[in-house]
XYZ file of C-alpha atoms in Angstrom:
559
model
C 96.118 80.747 130.427
C 95.272 84.011 132.196
C 92.257 85.965 131.060
C 92.800 88.865 133.459
C 95.978 89.409 135.402
C 94.416 91.744 137.974
C 95.614 90.522 141.345
C 97.649 87.736 139.779
C 100.964 89.334 140.675
C 102.083 92.238 142.829
C 105.246 94.274 142.659
C 106.623 97.745 143.139
C 107.808 99.931 140.306
C 111.212 100.769 138.940
C 112.249 104.163 140.258
C 114.125 106.153 137.648
C 114.679 102.903 135.716
C 117.026 101.538 138.404
C 117.289 97.779 137.806
C 116.100 96.069 140.983
C 114.876 92.582 141.777
C 111.085 92.936 141.994
C 110.213 89.555 143.354
C 112.186 88.096 140.491
C 109.795 89.630 137.956
C 110.511 92.289 135.380
C 107.583 94.605 134.567
C 107.238 95.108 130.811
C 104.890 97.599 129.191
C 103.236 95.944 126.180
C 101.953 98.891 124.172
C 99.285 98.655 121.507
C 99.009 101.816 119.425
C 95.243 101.626 119.031
C 92.324 101.600 121.421
C 91.721 98.644 123.730
C 88.911 97.187 121.616
C 91.380 96.707 118.731
C 94.191 95.402 120.932
C 91.899 92.834 122.520
C 91.305 91.474 119.008
C 94.960 91.543 117.848
C 96.464 88.066 117.913
C 100.105 89.085 117.434
C 100.090 91.418 120.422
C 98.252 88.844 122.533
C 100.744 86.150 121.522
C 103.527 88.261 123.029
C 101.453 88.808 126.160
C 100.915 85.044 126.510
C 104.623 84.303 126.100
C 105.577 86.714 128.888
C 102.579 86.234 131.196
C 103.153 82.495 131.463
C 106.780 82.959 132.565
C 107.321 83.811 136.248
C 110.211 86.135 135.414
C 107.967 88.720 133.774
C 105.001 90.870 134.678
C 103.591 92.223 131.408
C 101.214 95.166 131.653
C 98.922 96.318 128.863
C 99.023 99.902 127.647
C 96.597 101.088 124.960
C 96.274 104.288 123.021
C 93.416 106.241 124.537
C 92.424 109.297 122.484
C 90.525 110.669 125.490
C 93.610 110.603 127.714
C 96.736 110.508 125.552
C 98.034 113.980 124.885
C 96.674 115.150 128.232
C 97.978 112.657 130.762
C 100.672 110.017 130.658
C 99.669 106.656 129.133
C 99.108 104.174 131.958
C 98.857 100.408 132.231
C 95.575 98.556 132.557
C 96.836 96.379 135.394
C 98.322 98.861 137.876
C 97.647 102.301 136.392
C 101.420 102.842 136.325
C 102.627 105.529 133.906
C 104.575 104.370 130.885
C 107.500 106.383 132.203
C 107.958 103.926 135.089
C 108.845 100.918 132.924
C 112.417 100.004 132.046
C 111.228 98.042 129.003
C 108.579 99.504 126.710
C 107.558 97.131 123.899
C 105.374 98.451 121.077
C 103.266 96.148 118.923
C 103.272 97.789 115.474
C 100.442 97.066 113.053
C 99.675 99.910 110.652
C 101.727 102.728 109.189
C 99.119 105.314 110.134
C 99.710 104.479 113.810
C 103.350 105.609 113.707
C 102.641 109.101 115.108
C 101.036 107.451 118.129
C 104.384 105.893 119.042
C 105.862 109.381 119.280
C 102.889 110.911 121.070
C 102.656 108.114 123.641
C 106.360 108.372 124.464
C 106.230 112.159 124.596
C 103.085 112.210 126.732
C 104.852 109.875 129.156
C 107.791 112.243 129.433
C 110.049 109.856 127.518
C 112.174 111.519 124.792
C 110.923 109.955 121.527
C 114.270 109.972 119.679
C 116.860 107.412 120.695
C 119.682 109.955 120.484
C 117.888 111.912 123.232
C 117.415 108.782 125.340
C 120.811 107.427 126.440
C 119.378 105.802 129.564
C 116.448 103.505 130.193
C 113.797 102.716 129.100
C 114.689 100.334 126.292
C 112.060 100.884 123.605
C 111.438 97.780 121.474
C 109.329 97.470 118.328
C 107.771 94.316 116.938
C 105.073 93.295 114.495
C 104.924 93.407 110.673
C 106.388 96.940 110.231
C 109.459 95.830 112.190
C 110.400 93.393 109.443
C 108.690 94.958 106.418
C 110.335 98.371 106.711
C 111.523 99.666 110.098
C 113.410 102.620 108.540
C 110.850 105.438 109.184
C 110.634 104.377 112.842
C 114.311 103.547 113.396
C 115.160 106.940 114.990
C 112.583 106.243 117.739
C 113.427 102.628 118.645
C 116.397 101.188 120.485
C 115.823 97.801 118.886
C 113.374 95.829 116.778
C 112.450 92.172 117.070
C 112.431 90.870 113.512
C 110.249 87.830 113.056
C 107.727 85.616 114.787
C 107.374 85.916 118.549
C 107.480 82.140 119.033
C 110.902 82.050 117.381
C 112.987 83.524 120.163
C 111.265 86.545 121.687
C 111.322 84.866 125.099
C 115.093 84.438 124.780
C 115.450 88.175 124.121
C 113.408 89.124 127.173
C 115.234 86.543 129.268
C 118.512 88.279 128.500
C 116.960 91.657 129.250
C 115.663 90.293 132.564
C 119.142 89.187 133.574
C 120.830 92.385 132.396
C 118.366 94.827 133.938
C 118.156 93.126 137.308
C 121.971 92.899 137.355
C 122.335 96.640 136.892
C 123.835 96.560 133.402
C 123.541 99.874 131.573
C 121.424 100.404 128.485
C 124.372 101.013 126.155
C 125.973 97.698 127.127
C 122.670 95.863 126.778
C 122.183 97.124 123.214
C 125.786 96.330 122.331
C 125.304 92.780 123.571
C 122.033 92.365 121.684
C 122.945 93.990 118.363
C 123.722 90.752 116.514
C 121.469 88.351 118.415
C 119.084 86.300 116.234
C 116.112 88.366 115.137
C 117.391 91.613 116.660
C 117.906 94.822 114.699
C 119.578 97.648 116.613
C 119.574 100.596 114.175
C 123.078 101.795 113.457
C 124.716 98.863 115.242
C 123.487 95.524 113.900
C 125.230 93.774 111.052
C 122.713 93.907 108.230
C 120.694 92.423 106.711
C 119.108 90.987 109.846
C 117.395 87.683 109.164
C 113.777 87.316 110.128
C 113.416 84.449 112.605
C 110.723 81.868 111.873
C 109.030 79.419 114.210
C 108.938 76.365 111.960
C 110.119 72.817 112.458
C 108.787 71.709 109.087
C 107.559 73.554 106.044
C 103.830 72.962 106.315
C 102.565 72.877 109.923
C 101.814 75.863 112.146
C 102.879 74.327 115.439
C 101.771 77.058 117.813
C 98.711 78.846 116.400
C 98.020 82.176 118.063
C 94.780 82.571 119.966
C 93.031 85.135 122.119
C 94.296 85.655 125.632
C 91.462 88.037 126.416
C 87.872 87.208 125.521
C 85.958 90.385 126.222
C 82.726 92.143 125.384
C 84.871 95.265 124.985
C 86.862 93.855 122.064
C 86.155 94.575 118.431
C 84.984 90.975 118.074
C 82.816 90.790 121.164
C 83.114 87.700 123.382
C 84.899 85.807 120.615
C 87.868 83.470 120.857
C 90.063 84.159 117.819
C 92.276 81.327 116.587
C 94.943 81.472 113.886
C 94.285 78.735 111.327
C 97.095 79.471 108.919
C 100.004 81.866 108.578
C 101.105 83.092 105.191
C 99.459 82.253 101.904
C 100.546 79.770 99.217
C 99.166 81.965 96.407
C 101.648 84.791 97.073
C 99.719 87.376 95.063
C 102.178 89.954 93.761
C 100.622 92.827 95.719
C 100.309 91.025 99.065
C 103.004 91.378 101.723
C 101.576 88.543 103.832
C 102.041 86.068 100.988
C 105.744 86.895 100.769
C 106.822 87.913 104.264
C 105.122 85.050 106.113
C 106.985 82.302 104.373
C 106.853 79.389 104.492
C 103.021 79.262 104.542
C 101.841 76.960 107.319
C 98.557 75.497 108.507
C 97.407 74.588 111.983
C 96.634 71.031 113.004
C 92.995 70.208 113.792
C 93.868 68.740 117.195
C 95.862 71.836 118.165
C 92.929 74.076 117.261
C 90.416 71.955 119.116
C 92.651 71.826 122.188
C 92.531 75.632 122.326
C 88.734 75.589 122.067
C 88.432 72.973 124.819
C 90.783 74.949 127.029
C 88.841 78.205 126.785
C 85.202 77.025 126.446
C 84.123 80.001 124.297
C 80.613 80.871 123.206
C 81.926 82.136 119.861
C 85.006 81.272 117.774
C 86.555 83.360 115.019
C 88.883 81.585 112.603
C 91.662 83.864 111.388
C 93.923 83.396 108.389
C 94.266 83.700 104.652
C 92.365 81.425 102.265
C 90.642 79.513 105.078
C 88.861 77.286 102.591
C 92.266 75.787 101.716
C 92.466 74.339 105.253
C 91.420 70.680 104.815
C 89.701 70.191 108.205
C 87.639 73.395 107.955
C 84.212 71.831 107.502
C 84.949 69.115 110.070
C 85.777 71.781 112.627
C 82.678 73.823 111.803
C 80.448 70.748 112.180
C 81.976 70.009 115.560
C 81.476 73.589 116.675
C 77.813 73.374 115.689
C 77.470 70.105 117.606
C 78.875 71.864 120.670
C 76.523 74.832 120.089
C 79.464 77.200 119.606
C 78.939 80.014 117.125
C 81.687 80.836 114.635
C 82.798 83.237 111.937
C 85.445 83.136 109.215
C 87.862 85.959 108.429
C 88.318 85.257 104.722
C 87.408 82.693 102.106
C 88.323 82.166 98.470
C 85.550 82.032 95.909
C 86.767 78.673 94.606
C 86.413 77.244 98.119
C 82.727 78.098 98.507
C 80.602 74.969 98.498
C 77.004 74.119 99.218
C 78.014 72.283 102.386
C 80.162 75.167 103.654
C 77.368 77.689 103.170
C 74.946 75.344 104.928
C 77.250 75.315 107.951
C 77.691 79.091 107.882
C 73.948 79.696 107.762
C 73.319 77.231 110.600
C 75.735 79.267 112.678
C 73.783 82.426 111.924
C 76.237 83.975 109.459
C 74.512 86.288 107.022
C 77.487 87.990 105.366
C 79.882 86.532 102.811
C 83.094 88.347 101.910
C 84.918 87.594 98.652
C 88.038 89.198 97.217
C 87.908 90.113 93.547
C 90.945 92.432 93.819
C 91.660 93.374 90.193
C 89.020 95.057 88.010
C 89.752 92.828 84.998
C 90.850 89.311 84.186
C 94.068 90.698 82.711
C 95.060 92.472 85.907
C 94.017 89.582 88.141
C 96.251 87.235 86.181
C 99.150 89.689 86.298
C 98.646 90.159 90.045
C 98.877 86.417 90.600
C 95.326 86.270 91.957
C 94.658 82.806 90.483
C 90.905 83.387 90.279
C 88.449 81.780 87.874
C 85.571 84.192 87.249
C 83.168 81.264 86.832
C 84.051 80.132 90.385
C 83.359 83.626 91.661
C 79.926 83.800 90.040
C 79.118 80.277 91.244
C 79.981 81.303 94.811
C 77.698 84.331 94.543
C 74.872 82.207 93.188
C 75.269 79.680 96.001
C 75.238 82.507 98.517
C 71.895 83.661 97.150
C 70.522 80.119 97.296
C 71.426 79.933 100.978
C 69.920 83.261 101.933
C 73.114 85.200 102.519
C 71.907 88.690 103.326
C 75.026 90.731 102.564
C 77.741 90.160 99.973
C 80.933 92.135 100.435
C 83.382 92.244 97.514
C 86.905 93.594 97.910
C 88.436 95.471 94.983
C 91.789 97.232 94.589
C 92.215 100.302 92.380
C 95.353 101.985 91.115
C 97.165 99.062 89.482
C 100.316 99.779 87.491
C 99.355 99.894 83.835
C 95.589 99.817 84.391
C 93.444 101.324 81.638
C 89.874 102.402 81.049
C 89.251 99.037 79.372
C 89.898 97.249 82.654
C 87.074 99.182 84.297
C 84.779 98.678 81.312
C 85.238 94.964 81.923
C 84.536 95.438 85.629
C 81.214 97.123 84.859
C 80.196 94.075 82.806
C 81.317 91.700 85.549
C 79.403 93.627 88.210
C 76.303 93.122 86.095
C 76.986 89.363 86.101
C 77.527 89.385 89.878
C 74.301 91.313 90.367
C 72.405 88.771 88.296
C 74.058 85.717 89.876
C 73.242 86.972 93.376
C 69.749 88.134 92.429
C 70.675 91.163 94.509
C 67.797 93.168 95.971
C 65.216 90.986 94.219
C 61.946 90.425 96.049
C 62.532 86.715 96.330
C 63.360 84.327 99.143
C 66.570 83.133 97.484
C 68.443 86.346 96.897
C 71.172 88.516 98.378
C 69.576 91.584 99.925
C 72.463 93.953 99.371
C 76.080 94.128 98.265
C 79.012 96.351 99.197
C 81.886 96.961 96.814
C 84.760 97.877 99.155
C 87.522 99.597 97.207
C 91.042 100.177 98.499
C 93.933 101.890 96.750
C 96.941 99.780 95.849
C 99.890 100.575 98.103
C 102.998 98.913 96.603
C 104.563 97.288 99.664
C 108.149 96.268 100.447
C 109.057 92.600 100.005
C 106.531 92.112 97.224
C 107.104 92.349 93.469
C 105.266 95.681 93.688
C 108.182 97.185 95.619
C 109.564 98.097 92.186
C 106.318 99.751 91.060
C 105.328 103.412 91.210
C 102.178 104.207 93.156
C 99.249 105.742 91.300
C 99.016 109.514 91.684
C 96.306 111.077 93.802
C 94.662 112.554 90.696
C 94.554 109.143 89.019
C 93.188 107.479 92.156
C 90.500 110.109 92.579
C 89.490 109.704 88.942
C 89.120 105.938 89.115
C 87.304 106.054 92.461
C 84.920 108.609 90.998
C 84.262 106.295 88.093
C 83.570 103.413 90.501
C 81.138 105.575 92.450
C 79.211 106.225 89.253
C 79.582 102.623 88.086
C 77.517 101.098 90.890
C 74.641 103.577 90.677
C 72.593 101.567 88.145
C 72.761 98.438 90.307
C 69.958 98.230 92.819
C 71.041 97.144 96.273
C 74.737 97.833 95.627
C 76.711 100.472 97.494
C 80.369 101.384 97.215
C 82.784 102.006 100.085
C 85.749 103.986 98.757
C 89.247 104.379 100.151
C 90.750 107.816 100.808
C 93.433 108.427 98.148
C 95.408 110.940 100.199
C 95.545 108.585 103.182
C 96.580 105.732 100.898
C 99.403 107.839 99.473
C 100.589 108.677 102.994
C 100.470 104.998 103.887
C 102.600 104.318 100.820
C 105.063 107.005 101.877
C 105.459 105.515 105.353
C 105.613 101.969 103.992
C 108.343 102.753 101.436
C 110.260 105.635 103.041
C 113.555 105.859 104.890
C 114.680 107.377 108.197
C 114.058 110.888 106.890
C 110.348 110.177 107.413
C 110.916 110.359 111.185
C 110.575 114.142 111.005
C 107.225 113.736 109.242
C 106.075 111.228 111.888
C 107.077 113.646 114.654
C 105.190 116.484 112.940
C 102.095 114.302 112.691
C 102.343 113.490 116.397
C 102.547 117.176 117.256
C 99.492 117.779 115.031
C 97.378 115.287 116.951
C 97.994 112.507 114.430
C 96.724 114.550 111.485
C 98.867 113.066 108.748
C 97.591 115.245 105.913
C 98.346 118.434 107.857
C 101.806 117.118 108.766
C 102.541 116.287 105.132
C 101.762 119.876 104.136
C 104.193 121.152 106.769
C 106.929 118.582 106.165
C 109.857 120.020 104.187
C 110.855 116.641 102.794
C 110.156 115.213 99.355
C 107.953 112.125 99.138
C 107.822 111.687 95.370
C 111.120 109.805 95.294
C 109.545 107.068 97.411
C 106.217 106.876 95.590
C 106.203 108.019 91.996
C 108.882 106.182 90.089
C 109.642 102.644 89.010
C 112.613 101.249 90.906
C 115.704 99.804 89.249
C 116.562 96.137 89.549
C 119.641 96.744 91.689
C 118.364 99.695 93.708
C 119.102 99.634 97.426
C 115.896 99.968 99.455
C 115.553 101.310 102.999
C 114.169 97.916 104.027
C 117.185 96.003 102.734
C 118.448 96.047 106.332
C 116.043 93.109 106.807
C 116.166 89.688 105.140
C 112.734 88.049 105.170
C 114.057 85.032 103.260
C 112.728 85.875 99.795
C 115.494 86.896 97.362
C 115.219 90.248 95.601
C 115.838 88.454 92.319
C 112.633 86.474 92.846
C 110.667 89.632 93.644
C 112.072 91.464 90.626
C 111.182 88.508 88.404
C 107.638 88.765 89.780
C 107.518 92.451 88.862
C 108.634 91.703 85.312
C 106.058 88.918 85.124
C 103.356 91.357 86.250
C 104.302 93.826 83.535
C 104.215 91.007 80.979
C 100.838 89.747 82.201
C 102.168 86.361 83.249
C 100.353 84.334 85.931
C 101.880 83.654 89.332
C 103.118 80.349 90.693
C 101.578 79.268 94.020
C 103.660 77.458 96.619
C 103.484 73.678 96.074
C 101.403 71.522 98.407
C 104.427 69.494 99.487
C 106.214 72.567 100.779
C 109.592 74.195 100.479
C 111.685 71.061 100.092
C 110.474 70.482 96.550
C 110.431 74.148 95.565
C 113.514 76.031 96.771
C 112.560 79.218 94.927
C 112.976 81.148 98.164
C 116.031 79.110 99.265
C 114.343 78.361 102.578
C 116.119 76.034 104.938
C 113.617 75.539 107.741
C 115.288 75.722 111.112
C 118.309 77.771 110.098
C 116.249 80.229 107.986
C 119.080 80.447 105.427
């Protein structure tokens, strides 16, 4: 697979978007709305690059957001320095709501009208990534079409049809009309909705084509590291987590497939990416083999109940000195209601083992702003932090201790396609109050610092995650204000409270109902009621969808 396509292919540009045969290849701008270091570490975007770069009909070119250039000069590709305005197909990889203004600014800076109703001719602007199938509504006025689902499940077919149409001289309007009801395609205002998310799955348990890095670079966020996807989705389906619901069915990679990727690329370092990596049966076998081959490694996330003496031994041999654990809820009550499925004794045991193995830094994730949380929940957290501090012997002058701990606190953003889609979001005043309490809470604990979320940014993220097409005006304002979301919100004449501050009715129509991710609303609403009643969640069974059927998944047809 190509590491660098410089010199790999040569072609001339499309003048005024006129479809011409360019050596049989169609140039496609693959746009990542963050800086290159983040894009070079983003597996979804790189998976799309791999799909197109390994097909002779396409010449994908990488375009990154560059804060030093964008807003002054037109965004240009890494491969040929061609302006974004010279591509007939511009494909955005969407990751985070706060990046939405960059879509507008990058199009505008390239001289491309950002709104589709101002853009009757080429380019075709395509959106993909999680926002495309979680809630495309706020971005719908800017995109000609969205690809809804997993790239391996038909994205190449979409681009193949675009290749034929564009090089045959077919107009943009006719192309969109032809594509509007294709599998996995959402053309705002034209497609028959809801559009079903397409899934690359031949059975309910195996991840057949794990994503991996195309570019291994010292300029990436994870320097010189080959990232490999170990699993997709999560069987625990915590009630606040979009990944546990949207990426269904949860699937795991095969050991041989993972090792084949490592053998192909001969990396010095490997990063394993996924949710609940300790649930992957071959994990320790793979880590031992990596050590035997003198390949360093790191893990993206682990569950406390998966921490073992042998796993920590392997991590320390590889040089890892940080352990990250997710506590999420401040109290047992809220963790149960959230479906976290966490035994506090397992958590404390993991911390104690980490101290025994000389882990230098413990990072604990916490979420604040839960529906129905009370002062008692945080009283309990203070007591549990004391137990964590003792179990880890944090900042003690001993050989077997954890030197320091970070409590990383984020604000709960109730996301679409989770049971929390029915929940109101905590107000900014309430979030500021609880974050202030957490700041004071850690002060007595030596060696513990707190890293707090920004409540106003979290509320804006919630607005963009849960809003409708009226948010496009807000996104445009933010783009004109240099991406300053808070300033744009003050200037926006719209009303965001309707999207954030009320509990939703059972039968309410949501902006994201134009998409069908495969999880019935009835199941999500039942999860919301279970949360309010403090009932535990039900993880996906080990034997997969066939024995469960709660989501009515029919692998292959995605019905």
